[in-house]
CSV table of C-alpha atoms in Angstrom, one decimal:
chain,number,residue,atom,x,y,z
S,1,UNK,CA,-6.8,-7.9,-9.9
S,2,UNK,CA,-10.1,-6.7,-8.4
S,3,UNK,CA,-13.1,-5.5,-10.4
S,4,UNK,CA,-14.8,-2.1,-10.5
S,5,UNK,CA,-16.1,-1.0,-7.0
S,6,UNK,CA,-13.2,-2.9,-5.3
S,7,UNK,CA,-9.5,-2.5,-4.6
S,8,UNK,CA,-6.9,-5.1,-3.4
S,9,UNK,CA,-8.9,-5.7,-0.2
S,10,UNK,CA,-11.4,-7.8,-2.2
S,11,UNK,CA,-8.7,-10.5,-2.5
S,12,UNK,CA,-6.8,-9.6,0.7
S,13,UNK,CA,-9.8,-9.0,3.0
S,14,UNK,CA,-9.0,-7.7,6.4
S,15,UNK,CA,-12.0,-9.0,8.4
S,16,UNK,CA,-12.0,-12.6,9.5
S,17,UNK,CA,-9.1,-13.4,7.2
S,18,UNK,CA,-9.1,-17.0,8.1
S,19,UNK,CA,-12.4,-17.2,6.2
S,20,UNK,CA,-12.6,-14.4,3.7
S,21,UNK,CA,-9.0,-13.7,2.7
S,22,UNK,CA,-8.4,-15.4,-0.7
S,23,UNK,CA,-4.7,-14.4,-0.8
S,24,UNK,CA,-4.1,-16.0,2.6
S,25,UNK,CA,-6.0,-19.2,1.5
S,26,UNK,CA,-3.9,-19.5,-1.6
S,27,UNK,CA,-0.6,-18.9,0.3
S,28,UNK,CA,-1.6,-21.6,2.8
S,29,UNK,CA,-2.0,-24.0,-0.1
S,30,UNK,CA,1.5,-23.2,-1.3
S,31,UNK,CA,0.8,-20.6,-4.0
S,32,UNK,CA,2.6,-17.2,-4.1
S,33,UNK,CA,0.0,-14.5,-4.7
S,34,UNK,CA,0.4,-11.0,-6.0
S,35,UNK,CA,-2.6,-8.7,-5.5
S,36,UNK,CA,-2.7,-5.4,-7.4
S,37,UNK,CA,-5.0,-2.4,-7.6
S,38,UNK,CA,-6.4,-1.3,-11.0
S,39,UNK,CA,-5.3,2.0,-12.4
S,40,UNK,CA,-7.4,4.7,-10.7
S,41,UNK,CA,-8.0,3.0,-7.4
S,42,UNK,CA,-6.3,1.9,-4.2
S,43,UNK,CA,-2.5,2.5,-4.2
S,44,UNK,CA,-2.3,2.8,-8.0
S,45,UNK,CA,-2.0,6.1,-9.8
S,46,UNK,CA,-5.1,8.1,-10.4
S,47,UNK,CA,-5.2,9.5,-14.0
S,48,UNK,CA,-8.2,11.6,-15.2
S,49,UNK,CA,-11.2,9.3,-15.3
S,50,UNK,CA,-11.8,9.9,-19.0
S,51,UNK,CA,-8.6,8.1,-19.9
S,52,UNK,CA,-9.3,4.9,-17.9
S,53,UNK,CA,-10.0,1.9,-20.0
S,54,UNK,CA,-9.9,-1.9,-19.7
S,55,UNK,CA,-7.3,-1.8,-22.5
S,56,UNK,CA,-5.0,0.3,-20.2
S,57,UNK,CA,-5.4,-2.3,-17.5
S,58,UNK,CA,-4.6,-5.1,-20.0
S,59,UNK,CA,-1.3,-3.3,-20.8
S,60,UNK,CA,-0.5,-3.0,-17.1
S,61,UNK,CA,-1.3,-6.7,-16.4
S,62,UNK,CA,0.8,-7.8,-19.3
S,63,UNK,CA,3.7,-5.8,-17.9
S,64,UNK,CA,3.2,-7.3,-14.5
S,65,UNK,CA,3.2,-10.8,-15.9
S,66,UNK,CA,6.6,-10.1,-17.6
S,67,UNK,CA,8.0,-8.6,-14.4
S,68,UNK,CA,7.0,-11.5,-12.3
S,69,UNK,CA,8.6,-13.9,-14.8
S,70,UNK,CA,11.8,-12.0,-14.7
S,71,UNK,CA,11.6,-11.6,-10.9
S,72,UNK,CA,10.4,-8.5,-9.0
S,73,UNK,CA,13.0,-6.7,-6.8
S,74,UNK,CA,13.9,-9.0,-4.0
S,75,UNK,CA,11.7,-11.8,-5.2
S,76,UNK,CA,12.5,-14.9,-7.2
S,77,UNK,CA,11.2,-15.3,-10.8
S,78,UNK,CA,8.2,-17.5,-11.4
S,79,UNK,CA,8.0,-19.9,-14.3
S,80,UNK,CA,4.2,-20.5,-14.0
S,81,UNK,CA,1.8,-17.6,-13.7
S,82,UNK,CA,-2.0,-17.7,-13.4
S,83,UNK,CA,-4.0,-14.5,-13.6
S,84,UNK,CA,-7.1,-14.1,-11.5
S,85,UNK,CA,-9.8,-11.5,-12.2
S,86,UNK,CA,-13.1,-10.5,-10.7
S,87,UNK,CA,-15.9,-9.0,-12.7
S,88,UNK,CA,-14.5,-6.2,-14.9
S,89,UNK,CA,-11.0,-7.5,-14.3
S,90,UNK,CA,-12.0,-10.9,-15.5
S,91,UNK,CA,-12.6,-9.2,-18.8
S,92,UNK,CA,-9.1,-7.7,-18.5
S,93,UNK,CA,-7.6,-11.2,-17.8
S,94,UNK,CA,-9.5,-12.6,-20.9
S,95,UNK,CA,-8.1,-9.9,-23.2
S,96,UNK,CA,-4.6,-10.1,-21.8
S,97,UNK,CA,-4.4,-13.9,-22.1
S,98,UNK,CA,-6.1,-14.1,-25.6
S,99,UNK,CA,-3.8,-11.3,-26.9
S,100,UNK,CA,-0.4,-12.0,-25.3
S,101,UNK,CA,-0.5,-15.8,-24.6
S,102,UNK,CA,2.0,-15.3,-21.7
S,103,UNK,CA,0.2,-17.0,-18.8
S,104,UNK,CA,-0.3,-20.6,-17.7
S,105,UNK,CA,-3.9,-20.4,-16.5
S,106,UNK,CA,-6.8,-17.9,-16.1
S,107,UNK,CA,-9.2,-17.7,-13.1
S,108,UNK,CA,-12.4,-15.8,-14.0
S,109,UNK,CA,-14.8,-14.9,-11.2
S,110,UNK,CA,-18.0,-12.9,-11.6
S,111,UNK,CA,-17.8,-13.5,-15.3
S,112,UNK,CA,-20.0,-15.2,-17.9
S,113,UNK,CA,-21.4,-14.8,-21.4
S,114,UNK,CA,-24.9,-14.9,-19.9
S,115,UNK,CA,-25.4,-11.2,-18.9
S,116,UNK,CA,-28.6,-10.3,-17.1
S,117,UNK,CA,-29.3,-6.9,-18.6
S,118,UNK,CA,-32.1,-6.0,-16.2
S,119,UNK,CA,-30.0,-6.9,-13.1
S,120,UNK,CA,-27.0,-5.1,-14.5
S,121,UNK,CA,-29.0,-2.0,-15.2
S,122,UNK,CA,-30.2,-2.2,-11.6
S,123,UNK,CA,-26.7,-2.3,-10.3
S,124,UNK,CA,-25.5,0.6,-12.5
S,125,UNK,CA,-28.5,2.6,-11.2
S,126,UNK,CA,-26.8,2.6,-7.7
S,127,UNK,CA,-23.7,4.4,-9.0
S,128,UNK,CA,-23.1,8.1,-8.3
S,129,UNK,CA,-20.1,10.4,-8.5
S,130,UNK,CA,-17.4,9.6,-5.9
S,131,UNK,CA,-17.0,13.3,-5.1
S,132,UNK,CA,-20.6,13.3,-3.8
S,133,UNK,CA,-20.1,10.3,-1.6
S,134,UNK,CA,-19.2,10.9,2.1
S,135,UNK,CA,-16.5,8.2,1.8
S,136,UNK,CA,-14.6,10.1,-0.9
S,137,UNK,CA,-15.7,13.7,-0.5
S,138,UNK,CA,-12.9,16.2,-0.6
S,139,UNK,CA,-10.3,13.8,-2.0
S,140,UNK,CA,-10.1,15.5,-5.4
S,141,UNK,CA,-12.0,12.9,-7.6
S,142,UNK,CA,-13.1,14.3,-10.9
S,143,UNK,CA,-16.8,13.9,-11.9
S,144,UNK,CA,-16.1,10.8,-14.0
S,145,UNK,CA,-15.1,8.7,-11.0
S,146,UNK,CA,-18.0,6.8,-9.7
S,147,UNK,CA,-18.8,4.6,-6.7
S,148,UNK,CA,-21.8,2.8,-5.2
S,149,UNK,CA,-24.3,4.8,-3.2
S,150,UNK,CA,-24.1,4.1,0.5
S,151,UNK,CA,-26.3,1.1,1.6
S,152,UNK,CA,-26.6,-0.5,-1.9
S,153,UNK,CA,-23.8,-3.0,-1.9
S,154,UNK,CA,-25.8,-5.8,-0.2
S,155,UNK,CA,-28.4,-5.8,-3.0
S,156,UNK,CA,-25.7,-5.3,-5.7
S,157,UNK,CA,-23.1,-7.9,-4.8
S,158,UNK,CA,-24.5,-10.4,-2.2
S,159,UNK,CA,-27.1,-13.1,-2.3
S,160,UNK,CA,-30.2,-12.7,-0.2
S,161,UNK,CA,-29.0,-13.0,3.4
S,162,UNK,CA,-25.8,-14.6,2.3
S,163,UNK,CA,-23.4,-12.4,4.2
S,164,UNK,CA,-21.9,-11.6,7.6
S,165,UNK,CA,-23.0,-8.1,8.5
S,166,UNK,CA,-19.4,-7.3,9.6
S,167,UNK,CA,-18.2,-8.4,6.1
S,168,UNK,CA,-20.7,-6.0,4.5
S,169,UNK,CA,-19.6,-3.2,6.8
S,170,UNK,CA,-16.0,-3.8,5.9
S,171,UNK,CA,-16.9,-3.9,2.3
S,172,UNK,CA,-18.6,-0.6,2.5
S,173,UNK,CA,-15.7,0.9,4.4
S,174,UNK,CA,-13.2,-0.2,1.8
S,175,UNK,CA,-15.3,0.4,-1.3
S,176,UNK,CA,-13.6,1.8,-4.4
S,177,UNK,CA,-14.0,4.1,-7.4
S,178,UNK,CA,-14.0,3.4,-11.1
S,179,UNK,CA,-15.0,5.0,-14.4
S,180,UNK,CA,-17.7,3.9,-16.8
S,181,UNK,CA,-15.0,4.4,-19.6
S,182,UNK,CA,-13.6,1.1,-18.4
S,183,UNK,CA,-16.7,-0.9,-19.3
S,184,UNK,CA,-17.1,-0.7,-23.1
S,185,UNK,CA,-13.8,-2.3,-24.0
S,186,UNK,CA,-14.0,-4.5,-20.9
S,187,UNK,CA,-17.2,-6.0,-22.2
S,188,UNK,CA,-15.6,-7.0,-25.5
S,189,UNK,CA,-14.2,-9.9,-23.5
S,190,UNK,CA,-17.6,-11.5,-23.8
S,191,UNK,CA,-17.8,-11.2,-27.5
S,192,UNK,CA,-16.5,-14.0,-29.7
S,193,UNK,CA,-13.8,-14.9,-30.4
S,194,UNK,CA,-12.1,-13.4,-27.3
S,195,UNK,CA,-12.3,-16.3,-24.9
S,196,UNK,CA,-12.0,-18.9,-27.7
S,197,UNK,CA,-8.4,-17.6,-28.2
S,198,UNK,CA,-7.3,-18.5,-24.7
S,199,UNK,CA,-5.0,-21.5,-25.0
S,200,UNK,CA,-4.4,-22.3,-21.3
S,201,UNK,CA,-6.6,-23.9,-18.6
S,202,UNK,CA,-9.5,-21.7,-17.5
S,203,UNK,CA,-11.8,-21.8,-14.4
S,204,UNK,CA,-15.0,-19.8,-14.5
S,205,UNK,CA,-16.6,-19.2,-11.1
S,206,UNK,CA,-19.9,-17.4,-10.3
S,207,UNK,CA,-22.5,-17.2,-7.5
S,208,UNK,CA,-25.9,-18.7,-8.0
S,209,UNK,CA,-27.6,-15.5,-6.9
S,210,UNK,CA,-25.4,-13.1,-9.0
S,211,UNK,CA,-27.7,-10.2,-10.3
S,212,UNK,CA,-25.4,-9.8,-13.3
S,213,UNK,CA,-25.8,-13.3,-14.5
S,214,UNK,CA,-28.8,-14.8,-16.2
S,215,UNK,CA,-29.9,-18.5,-16.1
S,216,UNK,CA,-26.3,-19.8,-16.6
S,217,UNK,CA,-25.4,-19.3,-13.0
S,218,UNK,CA,-28.1,-21.6,-11.7
S,219,UNK,CA,-25.7,-24.4,-11.2
S,220,UNK,CA,-22.2,-25.6,-12.0
S,221,UNK,CA,-23.6,-27.8,-14.8
S,222,UNK,CA,-25.6,-25.0,-16.3
S,223,UNK,CA,-22.6,-22.7,-16.3
S,224,UNK,CA,-20.5,-25.4,-18.0
S,225,UNK,CA,-23.1,-25.9,-20.7
S,226,UNK,CA,-23.4,-22.1,-21.3
S,227,UNK,CA,-19.7,-21.4,-21.4
S,228,UNK,CA,-18.4,-24.4,-23.3
S,229,UNK,CA,-19.0,-23.0,-26.8
S,230,UNK,CA,-17.0,-19.9,-26.0
S,231,UNK,CA,-13.8,-21.8,-25.1
S,232,UNK,CA,-11.4,-23.9,-27.2
S,233,UNK,CA,-10.4,-27.5,-26.1
S,234,UNK,CA,-7.0,-26.0,-25.1
S,235,UNK,CA,-8.8,-24.1,-22.2
S,236,UNK,CA,-9.8,-27.4,-20.6
S,237,UNK,CA,-12.7,-25.4,-19.2
S,238,UNK,CA,-13.9,-26.0,-15.7
S,239,UNK,CA,-16.7,-24.2,-14.0
S,240,UNK,CA,-18.0,-23.7,-10.4
S,241,UNK,CA,-21.1,-22.1,-9.1
S,242,UNK,CA,-21.1,-21.2,-5.4
S,243,UNK,CA,-24.7,-21.8,-4.1
S,244,UNK,CA,-26.4,-18.8,-2.6
S,245,UNK,CA,-23.6,-16.4,-3.4
S,246,UNK,CA,-24.1,-13.1,-5.1
S,247,UNK,CA,-21.6,-11.4,-7.5
S,248,UNK,CA,-18.8,-11.1,-4.9
S,249,UNK,CA,-18.0,-14.8,-4.3
S,250,UNK,CA,-14.9,-13.9,-2.2
S,251,UNK,CA,-17.2,-12.5,0.5
S,252,UNK,CA,-20.0,-15.1,0.6
S,253,UNK,CA,-20.6,-16.9,3.9
S,254,UNK,CA,-19.6,-20.2,2.2
S,255,UNK,CA,-16.6,-18.8,0.3
S,256,UNK,CA,-14.5,-21.7,1.7
S,257,UNK,CA,-16.2,-23.9,-0.8
S,258,UNK,CA,-15.2,-21.6,-3.7
S,259,UNK,CA,-11.6,-21.4,-2.3
S,260,UNK,CA,-11.5,-25.2,-2.3
S,261,UNK,CA,-12.7,-25.4,-5.9
S,262,UNK,CA,-10.0,-22.9,-7.0
S,263,UNK,CA,-7.3,-24.9,-5.1
S,264,UNK,CA,-8.5,-28.2,-6.7
S,265,UNK,CA,-8.2,-26.6,-10.1
S,266,UNK,CA,-4.8,-25.1,-9.3
S,267,UNK,CA,-3.5,-28.5,-8.1
S,268,UNK,CA,-4.5,-30.0,-11.5
S,269,UNK,CA,-2.0,-27.7,-13.2
S,270,UNK,CA,1.0,-28.2,-11.0
């Protein structure tokens, strides 16, 4: 599930898919992958922005997990399921796994307990109503639906110079909306004991240049030291920091290294 500002294309990226398409990389490694849009964006339904919450997404994710275990129409049932989230949806994955205990692993990207308030405030300052954005104008979005101002995504989500200009252009062309009402309960995922209640393996992955992350994202070892107290032994916590990457690790120039780290972690569970 993608985070705020993104839809399914974050995981299923159309440009240079041999490099940037996470779904394709996982399929090539032998893992079936279901990519979904959050409520309010992409192909999902668009309720009034005021009723959008991370809790609502948790309910939807829990229902999806159950449906995949039973078998979606025309698709075999799956006995092992790993949820993967980015940013806001990492919080959704934390709450779902710690509440329902119905998954076999949790991949958290763009997530940490070391929040850089100054950097986060700087990103939030680039938001404006989707109805005022040329990309979404005239599409009937109510005033509570927000998106990033044109030309701000490089500074918000990428490391300094760590991107292909064509990736950034595709990112801008496929950007998505969200509501600030999704943030308050989503951020409860970083408050104890939320992550401590996860009882299946967890991989936390961040970029070393993530504006939203404080000192913990400096290295894989630093992230491991920061995050360890927030997880139980049952989580068998692993961490990975992608050098030079910003918040959106799927779209970094060296994203292949991050994909390899995820595949290595996945292989340890199957």
